[in-house]
Amino acid sequence: MSRRQLIELGVVAVLVALAALGFQPMYGGAVFALPAFGGLVVGAGAITLGRWLKQSLVTSVVIAIFLYFLLGSALAMPSVATFGVLPNLETLDGLARGAVFGWSDAVTLTIPLQAPPYIPVLAYVASWAAAAISAAIVLYWPVRAGTGSTLRRVIAVIAPLALLIATIILGTHLTFLAGVRGVLFTGVALVWVCWRSAADAAANVAGSGDSGRRKLIGVATIVIGALLAGGLAGAALQPPVAKRVVARDEVVPPFDPLDYPSPLAAFRKYVNDDMKKTLFTVDGMAPGSYVRIATMDSWDGVVWSVARNAGTASGSGAFRLLGRDLPQPSLFTPGGTSKATVTIKDYSGVWLPDASYPTGLSISGPDAASLSQNVRVNSETGTIALTSGVKSGLSYTLDVTSLKVPNDKQLVAVPAAHIDSPPMSSVPDVVASTAKQYAGGATTALQTMQNLQKSLVNQGYLSHGRASDPVPSRAGEGADRIDDLLTKEPMVGDQEQYVTAFALMAHSLGYPVRVVLGAKVPKKAGEVPITGNDVTAWDEVAFDGVGWVPFFPTPTKTDAPKEQTVKPKVIPQPQVRQPPRDHPKDDQLLTPVQTKDQDKRKHDEGFQIPAWAWFTGGGVLLLAAIVFVPLLVVWVLRRRRRRKRAAGSVDRRAAGAWAELASGFRELGLDRPGHVATRTQLVSHYETASAESGVAVQPGVLGPIARRVDHAVFAAGQLADDAADALWADIDAVLEHARDGMTWVRRRLSDYRYSRI
C-alpha cells in the first residue's frame, strides 16, 4: 500500500467516526461507543489486512464478514457472549438478527435503546459496513496519477454520508454536537476531494509549481467560505428541536399488552391493601354504573391477559393510536351518550379507567400533547392504555356511549355471536363437567349464561382473604385455584375466582366470553371518589347483533362454613371398553396419569447438560466449522490437482511439477504476470518480485530447475522416471522454503487459497 492510500484510508475513517457519533442520542451516554467505533475498526481493518496480504477484493470481503461475527460478540453483545468475548449461538444469531431487524427496532422502541440484547448490533453493523465499503474503494480502486480521479474519492464519501443521514433519520429530536459534526464532516470531505483533484490536475500543467499552489489556495478559499456560509446559514435556519423530522415520529410503535402484568392479578391488592385509598375520581357518571379498567379475553392457565391484536381473534380488536374520534365496536348497539371526567389519585399502571365504550378522549394539562402520543385505544374492548404510565394528577374527559342491552324477554331469542375467541390452555377437567351440570337443560344462550351465574351465586360464598372474613380465601386465577373452587365444599372466593370460573365454563360450552376489571360508582353526587373497595370484576358474553352483555357471577353472602371438603365427582368420566389381548403387559394396568408420572421420573434421572454448555459448545463447533471446513475443501482440491499433475509420462510430470510451482507461488501471494512467455522469463520475474511480495525465493535455484524442466519437456528421447521425481522433490523444497520465510498469519491465509494455474 502506498502512502497516498494510507492517508485516504485515514480520511474515510474520520468521516465514518463523525457520522457514527450520531448514535449517541439513540443509545444514551457512551454505551454506543464500543459497538460503533469497534465496527469501524473491524470493517476498515479487515479490508486493509486483505490488501496488505495481497488478497483479492472478494477474499478481503470474506475476511471482513468472518471478523464481523468473530469479534462482534465482544464488541456488540458482551453481556451474552461466552466469558464476555467468545461467540456462541445466541450472539451469532443476534449479530445476524440485529443487522436485519435493528433498523426497524430503532424507530419503534423507546429511547434510550436498551432491549432486545441485539440492539447494539445496529451501531456495530452500520459502522462496519460504512468503513468496509469506503476502505474497499480507497484500497482497491486503482489510483491514476495525473488524471484527477475525483469520481473515486466522491464515491468513497458516499458510505460515510449515508451513515450520517441514517443517524439523523433514525435518531431523536435531540442531537449530539450536530453543528460541529456537520461542519467537520463537510470540511474534511471537501478538502480531501478538492485538494487531491487540484494536485492531480496540476501534474499535467507546465510550470505546475506555481499553478498548483494557486489551485490549492483557491480550493482552500472555497472550502473555508463554504464552511462559514453553511455554518452561519445552518445556525440561522436550523428548525427548533420539537420540529425536527425523525422517522420514529412517523412510525407507530407497536403496543404489546403482554409486556405488562395481568390487570386482574392485582385484584386482591385493590380490595385489601388499597381498600380505603382513593384511586381516582369520576365526575358525570351515573351512580351504580361501572368504570372499565381493562378487558381480558386470553387465559394461559395462570392469569388473564389483555387481547394482543385482531390477527388471532376477531373479537379482540387491536390497540391503535389515539385519534380525534374513536370508532365504535363492530358488535355494538349504541345506547345513551354522556361525558365523564376522570382524575387520577393513587392509581398507577398503564390502563386508563374509562366508562363503557369511549368515543372520544381529551387529556388536559400542560403535557396533554405529549401524553396523547402515548395513548393506545382498543375500540372493540373499550380498553385504553397510556404507554408512558398513569401518574397522579392526570385528568382527562371521556365521551362515552353505553351499550343498549335488551330485556331478558327480548334477549332470550338472540343467539350467541360467532366470534373467534383466543385459545385457553391448561383448563382443568372439572370445568367442563361442572359447566354441563350448572347449565342444566337450558336451550338458549341467555338461559345457559343465567344458569351458570345463578349456580355460582347460590352455591358460592364471598371472601377476600381478609382477617375479618369467616373463611380464608386464597388469591389467584390459575388452574389450581379454579380446581379448588369447583371441587371443594364450600365454594369460597371473590371476583377474581368467580369471573374466571364463569368464563372458563362458558368457553367450554362454546360461547364467546371475556373478563372485565373495573369499579362500581358509589351512589353519590358530583365528583365521586373510587376506592379500592369499589373495584370489582365481571364477565361479558357476546350476543349476535347486540354486543357484549355483562354477567355478575360473584356471590354476596359471606357466612361460609369453616371446614372445606372435596366434593364427590358429580359426573363420572365415560369408560371405553377395550378388546382383550392375548398377552397383557404390566404397563396396561397403569393409568395414563401413572404412566406419565413414571416417564417424568425417568426423564428426571441422570445428568443434564446445562444450557450454557449447549450454547458454548454450539458456538465453538460453529466457529470451528467456519474455520476448518474451507480449509478441508482447499486441501482436497490441492491433493486432486497434484495427483493429476504427477501422473503420466516423464515430460507431462515435469511440466506438471513446474505448474505446481506456479500455483504454489500464487497461493503464497507471488502471482505470475500475463505477458511472461518462457520459464526463464518467469524465473526472472519471481526473483525480482519476491522481495516486494514477501515470498522468499532463493537466488540461483529456480534457473537450473527451469532448464531441467525444459529439457524434460522438449528433449528428443524419453528420460528416466527418476528425473521427474527429482524435479517434484526440488519443487516441494522451493515451496517449503518460501512458506518458512513467511509469517504464521500469512501461512494460515495461504492455506485457504487455491490456484488452478
PDB file of C-alpha atoms in Angstrom, residues 473-612:
ATOM      1  CA  SER A 473     -59.658 -17.442  50.639  1.00  0.00           C
ATOM      2  CA  ARG A 474     -56.557 -17.975  48.570  1.00  0.00           C
ATOM      3  CA  ALA A 475     -55.843 -15.423  45.827  1.00  0.00           C
ATOM      4  CA  GLY A 476     -55.109 -16.330  42.226  1.00  0.00           C
ATOM      5  CA  GLU A 477     -56.858 -17.170  38.985  1.00  0.00           C
ATOM      6  CA  GLY A 478     -54.733 -20.096  37.854  1.00  0.00           C
ATOM      7  CA  ALA A 479     -55.846 -23.609  37.030  1.00  0.00           C
ATOM      8  CA  ASP A 480     -55.112 -24.967  40.526  1.00  0.00           C
ATOM      9  CA  ARG A 481     -57.145 -22.219  42.200  1.00  0.00           C
ATOM     10  CA  ILE A 482     -60.154 -22.793  39.908  1.00  0.00           C
ATOM     11  CA  ASP A 483     -59.925 -26.534  40.505  1.00  0.00           C
ATOM     12  CA  ASP A 484     -60.085 -25.900  44.278  1.00  0.00           C
ATOM     13  CA  LEU A 485     -63.029 -23.536  43.839  1.00  0.00           C
ATOM     14  CA  LEU A 486     -65.111 -26.085  41.926  1.00  0.00           C
ATOM     15  CA  THR A 487     -64.142 -29.228  43.859  1.00  0.00           C
ATOM     16  CA  LYS A 488     -64.037 -28.149  47.496  1.00  0.00           C
ATOM     17  CA  GLU A 489     -67.043 -27.662  49.768  1.00  0.00           C
ATOM     18  CA  PRO A 490     -67.955 -24.912  50.475  1.00  0.00           C
ATOM     19  CA  MET A 491     -67.117 -22.864  47.386  1.00  0.00           C
ATOM     20  CA  VAL A 492     -65.200 -19.787  48.623  1.00  0.00           C
ATOM     21  CA  GLY A 493     -63.549 -16.964  46.660  1.00  0.00           C
ATOM     22  CA  ASP A 494     -64.034 -13.464  45.325  1.00  0.00           C
ATOM     23  CA  GLN A 495     -64.471 -11.802  41.933  1.00  0.00           C
ATOM     24  CA  GLU A 496     -61.044 -12.956  40.732  1.00  0.00           C
ATOM     25  CA  GLN A 497     -62.033 -16.629  41.038  1.00  0.00           C
ATOM     26  CA  TYR A 498     -65.751 -16.468  40.199  1.00  0.00           C
ATOM     27  CA  VAL A 499     -65.416 -14.486  36.963  1.00  0.00           C
ATOM     28  CA  THR A 500     -62.621 -16.847  35.909  1.00  0.00           C
ATOM     29  CA  ALA A 501     -64.726 -19.927  36.632  1.00  0.00           C
ATOM     30  CA  PHE A 502     -67.730 -18.452  34.785  1.00  0.00           C
ATOM     31  CA  ALA A 503     -65.595 -17.503  31.761  1.00  0.00           C
ATOM     32  CA  LEU A 504     -63.925 -20.912  31.541  1.00  0.00           C
ATOM     33  CA  MET A 505     -67.255 -22.737  31.823  1.00  0.00           C
ATOM     34  CA  ALA A 506     -68.883 -20.528  29.170  1.00  0.00           C
ATOM     35  CA  HIS A 507     -65.889 -21.018  26.902  1.00  0.00           C
ATOM     36  CA  SER A 508     -66.048 -24.806  27.367  1.00  0.00           C
ATOM     37  CA  LEU A 509     -69.673 -24.675  26.159  1.00  0.00           C
ATOM     38  CA  GLY A 510     -68.644 -22.751  23.027  1.00  0.00           C
ATOM     39  CA  TYR A 511     -69.693 -19.212  23.963  1.00  0.00           C
ATOM     40  CA  PRO A 512     -67.513 -16.118  23.309  1.00  0.00           C
ATOM     41  CA  VAL A 513     -66.692 -14.658  26.717  1.00  0.00           C
ATOM     42  CA  ARG A 514     -64.267 -12.195  28.271  1.00  0.00           C
ATOM     43  CA  VAL A 515     -63.408 -10.814  31.715  1.00  0.00           C
ATOM     44  CA  VAL A 516     -63.535  -7.139  32.697  1.00  0.00           C
ATOM     45  CA  LEU A 517     -61.782  -5.456  35.613  1.00  0.00           C
ATOM     46  CA  GLY A 518     -63.424  -2.239  36.740  1.00  0.00           C
ATOM     47  CA  ALA A 519     -65.161  -0.458  39.596  1.00  0.00           C
ATOM     48  CA  LYS A 520     -68.714   0.325  40.629  1.00  0.00           C
ATOM     49  CA  VAL A 521     -69.556   4.008  41.060  1.00  0.00           C
ATOM     50  CA  PRO A 522     -70.939   4.695  44.574  1.00  0.00           C
ATOM     51  CA  LYS A 523     -74.287   6.401  44.953  1.00  0.00           C
ATOM     52  CA  LYS A 524     -73.008   9.918  45.467  1.00  0.00           C
ATOM     53  CA  ALA A 525     -73.470  13.190  43.629  1.00  0.00           C
ATOM     54  CA  GLY A 526     -70.819  15.330  41.923  1.00  0.00           C
ATOM     55  CA  GLU A 527     -67.196  14.231  41.847  1.00  0.00           C
ATOM     56  CA  VAL A 528     -67.184  10.716  43.287  1.00  0.00           C
ATOM     57  CA  PRO A 529     -64.036   9.061  44.729  1.00  0.00           C
ATOM     58  CA  ILE A 530     -63.363   5.464  43.665  1.00  0.00           C
ATOM     59  CA  THR A 531     -61.536   3.472  46.340  1.00  0.00           C
ATOM     60  CA  GLY A 532     -60.003   0.018  46.259  1.00  0.00           C
ATOM     61  CA  ASN A 533     -63.134  -1.335  47.947  1.00  0.00           C
ATOM     62  CA  ASP A 534     -65.161  -0.281  44.875  1.00  0.00           C
ATOM     63  CA  VAL A 535     -63.034  -2.345  42.475  1.00  0.00           C
ATOM     64  CA  THR A 536     -64.860  -5.359  41.067  1.00  0.00           C
ATOM     65  CA  ALA A 537     -64.853  -7.687  38.053  1.00  0.00           C
ATOM     66  CA  TRP A 538     -67.491  -9.188  35.800  1.00  0.00           C
ATOM     67  CA  ASP A 539     -67.924 -11.286  32.656  1.00  0.00           C
ATOM     68  CA  GLU A 540     -69.230 -10.323  29.226  1.00  0.00           C
ATOM     69  CA  VAL A 541     -70.738 -12.682  26.646  1.00  0.00           C
ATOM     70  CA  ALA A 542     -71.234 -11.682  23.002  1.00  0.00           C
ATOM     71  CA  PHE A 543     -74.784 -11.847  21.627  1.00  0.00           C
ATOM     72  CA  ASP A 544     -75.447 -11.627  17.907  1.00  0.00           C
ATOM     73  CA  GLY A 545     -76.467  -8.138  16.784  1.00  0.00           C
ATOM     74  CA  VAL A 546     -76.451  -6.794  20.354  1.00  0.00           C
ATOM     75  CA  GLY A 547     -72.921  -6.724  21.754  1.00  0.00           C
ATOM     76  CA  TRP A 548     -71.133  -7.892  24.876  1.00  0.00           C
ATOM     77  CA  VAL A 549     -73.735  -8.366  27.613  1.00  0.00           C
ATOM     78  CA  PRO A 550     -72.442  -8.255  31.232  1.00  0.00           C
ATOM     79  CA  PHE A 551     -72.931 -11.025  33.797  1.00  0.00           C
ATOM     80  CA  PHE A 552     -72.034 -10.871  37.507  1.00  0.00           C
ATOM     81  CA  PRO A 553     -71.355 -14.410  38.858  1.00  0.00           C
ATOM     82  CA  THR A 554     -69.844 -13.370  42.237  1.00  0.00           C
ATOM     83  CA  PRO A 555     -71.981 -14.224  45.309  1.00  0.00           C
ATOM     84  CA  THR A 556     -72.628 -11.665  48.030  1.00  0.00           C
ATOM     85  CA  LYS A 557     -73.123 -13.894  51.094  1.00  0.00           C
ATOM     86  CA  THR A 558     -70.077 -14.195  53.340  1.00  0.00           C
ATOM     87  CA  ASP A 559     -71.189 -16.577  56.147  1.00  0.00           C
ATOM     88  CA  ALA A 560     -69.403 -19.619  54.782  1.00  0.00           C
ATOM     89  CA  PRO A 561     -68.787 -22.697  56.987  1.00  0.00           C
ATOM     90  CA  LYS A 562     -65.175 -23.005  58.092  1.00  0.00           C
ATOM     91  CA  GLU A 563     -64.415 -26.599  57.089  1.00  0.00           C
ATOM     92  CA  GLN A 564     -63.749 -27.396  53.447  1.00  0.00           C
ATOM     93  CA  THR A 565     -64.022 -30.872  51.988  1.00  0.00           C
ATOM     94  CA  VAL A 566     -63.533 -32.169  48.494  1.00  0.00           C
ATOM     95  CA  LYS A 567     -66.805 -32.612  46.630  1.00  0.00           C
ATOM     96  CA  PRO A 568     -67.502 -36.032  45.134  1.00  0.00           C
ATOM     97  CA  LYS A 569     -67.379 -36.120  41.388  1.00  0.00           C
ATOM     98  CA  VAL A 570     -70.865 -35.394  40.076  1.00  0.00           C
ATOM     99  CA  ILE A 571     -70.427 -36.727  36.584  1.00  0.00           C
ATOM    100  CA  PRO A 572     -68.185 -39.801  36.201  1.00  0.00           C
ATOM    101  CA  GLN A 573     -65.788 -39.976  33.302  1.00  0.00           C
ATOM    102  CA  PRO A 574     -67.017 -42.160  30.417  1.00  0.00           C
ATOM    103  CA  GLN A 575     -65.469 -45.610  30.191  1.00  0.00           C
ATOM    104  CA  VAL A 576     -64.428 -47.162  26.898  1.00  0.00           C
ATOM    105  CA  ARG A 577     -64.325 -50.955  26.743  1.00  0.00           C
ATOM    106  CA  GLN A 578     -61.158 -52.227  25.086  1.00  0.00           C
ATOM    107  CA  PRO A 579     -60.886 -55.616  23.380  1.00  0.00           C
ATOM    108  CA  PRO A 580     -58.900 -58.179  25.407  1.00  0.00           C
ATOM    109  CA  ARG A 581     -55.333 -59.039  24.436  1.00  0.00           C
ATOM    110  CA  ASP A 582     -53.742 -62.467  24.441  1.00  0.00           C
ATOM    111  CA  HIS A 583     -50.690 -61.378  26.436  1.00  0.00           C
ATOM    112  CA  PRO A 584     -51.447 -58.452  28.703  1.00  0.00           C
ATOM    113  CA  LYS A 585     -48.438 -56.494  29.870  1.00  0.00           C
ATOM    114  CA  ASP A 586     -47.773 -54.825  33.175  1.00  0.00           C
ATOM    115  CA  ASP A 587     -47.970 -51.325  31.761  1.00  0.00           C
ATOM    116  CA  GLN A 588     -51.571 -51.981  30.722  1.00  0.00           C
ATOM    117  CA  LEU A 589     -52.511 -51.928  34.397  1.00  0.00           C
ATOM    118  CA  LEU A 590     -51.232 -48.387  34.800  1.00  0.00           C
ATOM    119  CA  THR A 591     -53.454 -45.386  34.307  1.00  0.00           C
ATOM    120  CA  PRO A 592     -52.378 -42.669  31.880  1.00  0.00           C
ATOM    121  CA  VAL A 593     -51.536 -40.416  34.821  1.00  0.00           C
ATOM    122  CA  GLN A 594     -49.307 -43.067  36.401  1.00  0.00           C
ATOM    123  CA  THR A 595     -47.550 -43.769  33.109  1.00  0.00           C
ATOM    124  CA  LYS A 596     -46.929 -40.060  32.585  1.00  0.00           C
ATOM    125  CA  ASP A 597     -45.504 -39.701  36.099  1.00  0.00           C
ATOM    126  CA  GLN A 598     -43.199 -42.676  35.616  1.00  0.00           C
ATOM    127  CA  ASP A 599     -41.964 -41.261  32.311  1.00  0.00           C
ATOM    128  CA  LYS A 600     -41.329 -37.956  34.040  1.00  0.00           C
ATOM    129  CA  ARG A 601     -39.269 -39.659  36.744  1.00  0.00           C
ATOM    130  CA  LYS A 602     -37.267 -41.462  34.071  1.00  0.00           C
ATOM    131  CA  HIS A 603     -36.543 -38.228  32.276  1.00  0.00           C
ATOM    132  CA  ASP A 604     -35.555 -36.501  35.503  1.00  0.00           C
ATOM    133  CA  GLU A 605     -32.930 -39.109  36.305  1.00  0.00           C
ATOM    134  CA  GLY A 606     -29.377 -38.803  35.096  1.00  0.00           C
ATOM    135  CA  PHE A 607     -27.007 -35.953  34.381  1.00  0.00           C
ATOM    136  CA  GLN A 608     -28.465 -32.994  32.473  1.00  0.00           C
ATOM    137  CA  ILE A 609     -26.161 -30.851  30.361  1.00  0.00           C
ATOM    138  CA  PRO A 610     -26.712 -27.195  31.337  1.00  0.00           C
ATOM    139  CA  ALA A 611     -27.987 -24.741  28.742  1.00  0.00           C
ATOM    140  CA  TRP A 612     -24.837 -22.622  28.807  1.00  0.00           C
TER     141      TRP A 612
END
